[in-house]
PDB file of C-alpha atoms in Angstrom:
ATOM      1  CA  MET B   1     129.213 110.316 189.713  1.00 51.00           C
ATOM      2  CA  SER B   2     132.550 110.891 191.681  1.00 63.00           C
ATOM      3  CA  ASP B   3     133.060 106.300 191.198  1.00 74.00           C
ATOM      4  CA  THR B   4     133.035 107.519 187.607  1.00 73.00           C
ATOM      5  CA  GLY B   5     136.151 106.887 185.787  1.00 77.00           C
ATOM      6  CA  ILE B   6     137.307 108.445 182.240  1.00 73.00           C
ATOM      7  CA  SER B   7     137.076 105.003 180.981  1.00 75.00           C
ATOM      8  CA  GLN B   8     133.102 104.713 181.879  1.00 74.00           C
ATOM      9  CA  LEU B   9     132.178 108.111 179.911  1.00 67.00           C
ATOM     10  CA  THR B  10     134.819 107.131 176.828  1.00 75.00           C
ATOM     11  CA  GLU B  11     133.252 105.806 173.898  1.00 75.00           C
ATOM     12  CA  ALA B  12     136.694 103.970 171.767  1.00 76.00           C
ATOM     13  CA  TYR B  13     139.824 104.018 172.760  1.00 79.00           C
ATOM     14  CA  GLY B  14     142.229 104.827 169.882  1.00 84.00           C
ATOM     15  CA  ILE B  15     145.995 104.946 169.012  1.00 88.00           C
ATOM     16  CA  ILE B  16     147.264 107.861 166.488  1.00 89.00           C
ATOM     17  CA  LEU B  17     150.329 107.231 164.914  1.00 91.00           C
ATOM     18  CA  PHE B  18     152.167 110.279 163.387  1.00 90.00           C
ATOM     19  CA  THR B  19     153.823 109.671 159.880  1.00 90.00           C
ATOM     20  CA  GLU B  20     156.359 110.630 157.277  1.00 91.00           C
ATOM     21  CA  ARG B  21     155.401 108.178 154.235  1.00 93.00           C
ATOM     22  CA  PHE B  22     151.387 108.658 154.593  1.00 95.00           C
ATOM     23  CA  GLU B  23     149.825 107.185 151.757  1.00 95.00           C
ATOM     24  CA  ALA B  24     152.426 104.541 152.112  1.00 97.00           C
ATOM     25  CA  CYS B  25     151.442 103.331 155.996  1.00 96.00           C
ATOM     26  CA  VAL B  26     147.484 104.161 154.629  1.00 97.00           C
ATOM     27  CA  ALA B  27     147.949 101.619 152.024  1.00 97.00           C
ATOM     28  CA  PHE B  28     149.937  99.237 154.288  1.00 97.00           C
ATOM     29  CA  TYR B  29     147.518  99.102 157.284  1.00 97.00           C
ATOM     30  CA  LYS B  30     144.518  98.422 154.819  1.00 97.00           C
ATOM     31  CA  ARG B  31     146.291  96.670 151.959  1.00 97.00           C
ATOM     32  CA  THR B  32     148.683  94.308 153.963  1.00 97.00           C
ATOM     33  CA  LEU B  33     147.403  94.424 157.612  1.00 96.00           C
ATOM     34  CA  GLY B  34     143.610  94.243 156.438  1.00 96.00           C
ATOM     35  CA  LEU B  35     142.484  96.580 158.613  1.00 96.00           C
ATOM     36  CA  THR B  36     139.307  98.426 158.057  1.00 96.00           C
ATOM     37  CA  VAL B  37     138.970 102.217 157.348  1.00 97.00           C
ATOM     38  CA  ILE B  38     136.335 103.860 159.715  1.00 94.00           C
ATOM     39  CA  GLU B  39     137.048 107.423 159.039  1.00 94.00           C
ATOM     40  CA  ARG B  40     138.607 109.607 156.444  1.00 95.00           C
ATOM     41  CA  ALA B  41     139.881 113.117 156.278  1.00 92.00           C
ATOM     42  CA  GLN B  42     142.425 115.251 154.498  1.00 86.00           C
ATOM     43  CA  GLU B  43     145.540 114.627 157.041  1.00 90.00           C
ATOM     44  CA  LEU B  44     144.151 111.235 158.537  1.00 94.00           C
ATOM     45  CA  VAL B  45     142.774 107.701 158.169  1.00 96.00           C
ATOM     46  CA  SER B  46     141.303 105.976 161.172  1.00 95.00           C
ATOM     47  CA  PHE B  47     141.305 102.119 160.916  1.00 94.00           C
ATOM     48  CA  GLN B  48     138.792  99.889 163.666  1.00 92.00           C
ATOM     49  CA  PHE B  49     142.242  98.147 166.006  1.00 88.00           C
ATOM     50  CA  GLY B  50     140.296  97.145 168.798  1.00 83.00           C
ATOM     51  CA  GLY B  51     139.477 100.749 169.515  1.00 78.00           C
ATOM     52  CA  TYR B  52     140.575 102.645 166.370  1.00 72.00           C
ATOM     53  CA  LEU B  53     144.286 103.373 165.041  1.00 76.00           C
ATOM     54  CA  MET B  54     144.768 107.042 163.369  1.00 76.00           C
ATOM     55  CA  VAL B  55     147.491 107.428 160.808  1.00 80.00           C
ATOM     56  CA  GLU B  56     148.211 111.017 160.536  1.00 82.00           C
ATOM     57  CA  ARG B  57     150.398 113.038 158.397  1.00 86.00           C
ATOM     58  CA  GLY B  58     153.499 114.855 160.488  1.00 83.00           C
ATOM     59  CA  GLY B  59     155.817 112.523 162.125  1.00 85.00           C
ATOM     60  CA  HIS B  60     159.206 110.723 160.837  1.00 86.00           C
ATOM     61  CA  GLY B  61     160.379 107.777 159.339  1.00 88.00           C
ATOM     62  CA  SER B  62     163.103 105.461 158.948  1.00 88.00           C
ATOM     63  CA  GLU B  63     164.609 103.184 156.241  1.00 89.00           C
ATOM     64  CA  GLY B  64     164.787 100.626 159.373  1.00 89.00           C
ATOM     65  CA  GLN B  65     163.056  99.828 162.840  1.00 85.00           C
ATOM     66  CA  LYS B  66     162.780 102.874 164.571  1.00 87.00           C
ATOM     67  CA  ALA B  67     165.055 102.909 167.412  1.00 83.00           C
ATOM     68  CA  ARG B  68     162.833 102.889 170.825  1.00 73.00           C
ATOM     69  CA  SER B  69     163.786 106.363 171.325  1.00 82.00           C
ATOM     70  CA  GLN B  70     162.366 107.194 168.386  1.00 83.00           C
ATOM     71  CA  ASN B  71     158.934 105.301 169.050  1.00 75.00           C
ATOM     72  CA  PRO B  72     158.814 103.570 172.607  1.00 68.00           C
ATOM     73  CA  CYS B  73     155.285 102.174 171.472  1.00 84.00           C
ATOM     74  CA  VAL B  74     154.508  98.873 169.136  1.00 87.00           C
ATOM     75  CA  LEU B  75     151.547  97.995 167.299  1.00 91.00           C
ATOM     76  CA  ARG B  76     150.453  94.205 168.798  1.00 89.00           C
ATOM     77  CA  PHE B  77     148.445  91.859 167.255  1.00 91.00           C
ATOM     78  CA  ASN B  78     147.451  88.810 169.526  1.00 88.00           C
ATOM     79  CA  MET B  79     146.589  85.736 167.829  1.00 89.00           C
ATOM     80  CA  ASP B  80     145.238  82.883 167.786  1.00 88.00           C
ATOM     81  CA  ASP B  81     147.324  81.335 165.128  1.00 92.00           C
ATOM     82  CA  ILE B  82     150.896  83.075 164.602  1.00 93.00           C
ATOM     83  CA  ASP B  83     151.917  80.202 162.293  1.00 94.00           C
ATOM     84  CA  ALA B  84     149.271  81.099 159.626  1.00 94.00           C
ATOM     85  CA  ALA B  85     149.277  85.387 160.209  1.00 95.00           C
ATOM     86  CA  ILE B  86     152.793  84.730 159.497  1.00 96.00           C
ATOM     87  CA  ASN B  87     152.573  83.401 156.866  1.00 96.00           C
ATOM     88  CA  VAL B  88     149.729  85.632 155.107  1.00 96.00           C
ATOM     89  CA  LEU B  89     152.491  88.638 155.377  1.00 96.00           C
ATOM     90  CA  ARG B  90     154.978  86.641 154.121  1.00 97.00           C
ATOM     91  CA  ALA B  91     153.318  86.400 151.762  1.00 96.00           C
ATOM     92  CA  LYS B  92     152.060  89.655 151.169  1.00 96.00           C
ATOM     93  CA  GLY B  93     156.416  90.081 150.985  1.00 96.00           C
ATOM     94  CA  LEU B  94     156.929  91.615 154.485  1.00 96.00           C
ATOM     95  CA  ASP B  95     159.949  90.032 156.587  1.00 97.00           C
ATOM     96  CA  VAL B  96     158.964  88.756 159.738  1.00 98.00           C
ATOM     97  CA  LYS B  97     160.823  87.629 162.601  1.00 98.00           C
ATOM     98  CA  ALA B  98     159.741  85.015 164.853  1.00 96.00           C
ATOM     99  CA  GLN B  99     160.817  84.743 168.171  1.00 95.00           C
ATOM    100  CA  VAL B 100     160.024  82.089 170.763  1.00 91.00           C
ATOM    101  CA  PHE B 101     159.571  82.312 174.055  1.00 87.00           C
ATOM    102  CA  ASP B 102     158.732  80.394 176.939  1.00 83.00           C
ATOM    103  CA  TRP B 103     155.801  82.295 177.359  1.00 82.00           C
ATOM    104  CA  GLY B 104     154.700  82.267 173.891  1.00 88.00           C
ATOM    105  CA  THR B 105     155.626  83.580 170.408  1.00 93.00           C
ATOM    106  CA  ILE B 106     156.518  86.906 169.261  1.00 94.00           C
ATOM    107  CA  ALA B 107     156.434  88.020 165.355  1.00 96.00           C
ATOM    108  CA  SER B 108     157.984  91.291 164.372  1.00 96.00           C
ATOM    109  CA  PHE B 109     157.868  93.728 161.048  1.00 96.00           C
ATOM    110  CA  THR B 110     158.052  97.320 160.600  1.00 95.00           C
ATOM    111  CA  ASP B 111     155.162  99.237 158.382  1.00 95.00           C
ATOM    112  CA  PRO B 112     156.614 101.515 156.025  1.00 95.00           C
ATOM    113  CA  ASP B 113     157.904 104.297 158.492  1.00 92.00           C
ATOM    114  CA  GLY B 114     159.893 101.770 160.052  1.00 92.00           C
ATOM    115  CA  ASN B 115     156.691 101.901 162.941  1.00 92.00           C
ATOM    116  CA  LEU B 116     157.746  98.266 164.880  1.00 92.00           C
ATOM    117  CA  CYS B 117     154.339  96.074 164.417  1.00 94.00           C
ATOM    118  CA  GLU B 118     154.265  92.492 166.363  1.00 93.00           C
ATOM    119  CA  LEU B 119     151.886  89.108 166.694  1.00 93.00           C
ATOM    120  CA  LYS B 120     151.472  87.890 169.452  1.00 91.00           C
ATOM    121  CA  SER B 121     150.545  84.047 170.386  1.00 89.00           C
ATOM    122  CA  PRO B 122     148.932  83.070 172.353  1.00 76.00           C
ATOM    123  CA  ALA B 123     146.393  85.042 172.351  1.00 52.00           C
ATOM    124  CA  LEU B 124     146.634  86.134 176.323  1.00 55.00           C
ATOM    125  CA  VAL B 125     145.375  89.831 176.625  1.00 53.00           C
ATOM    126  CA  GLY B 126     141.851  90.985 176.659  1.00 50.00           C
ATOM    127  CA  ALA B 127     141.140  86.043 176.557  1.00 46.00           C
TER     128      ALA B 127
END
């Protein structure tokens, strides 16, 4: 068992996102982004997110995008058709800002708590 790493023992990988606007964030990830709920308890909701994304009470919200020092992570969605995804999110009222780089396109938006989310194309990571 000395060659066994934690990844061989892990059932699923996940991210826990502490939120202040819990219900608004749950609705955002469920209705706006269309993530599937896989678990719900009193203070948390888990969504299918590659591994999973758990939205939990106890964070601090922001009226605008949080500074990196307030939230040093980004929720990334690698897309095959970023233009279609941008159009879907804009049709749902999200302010999506796209930037084109020589290595691909990033389209960023925030959840109701100000947490940064990004679409990325081309989907090179994990391909």
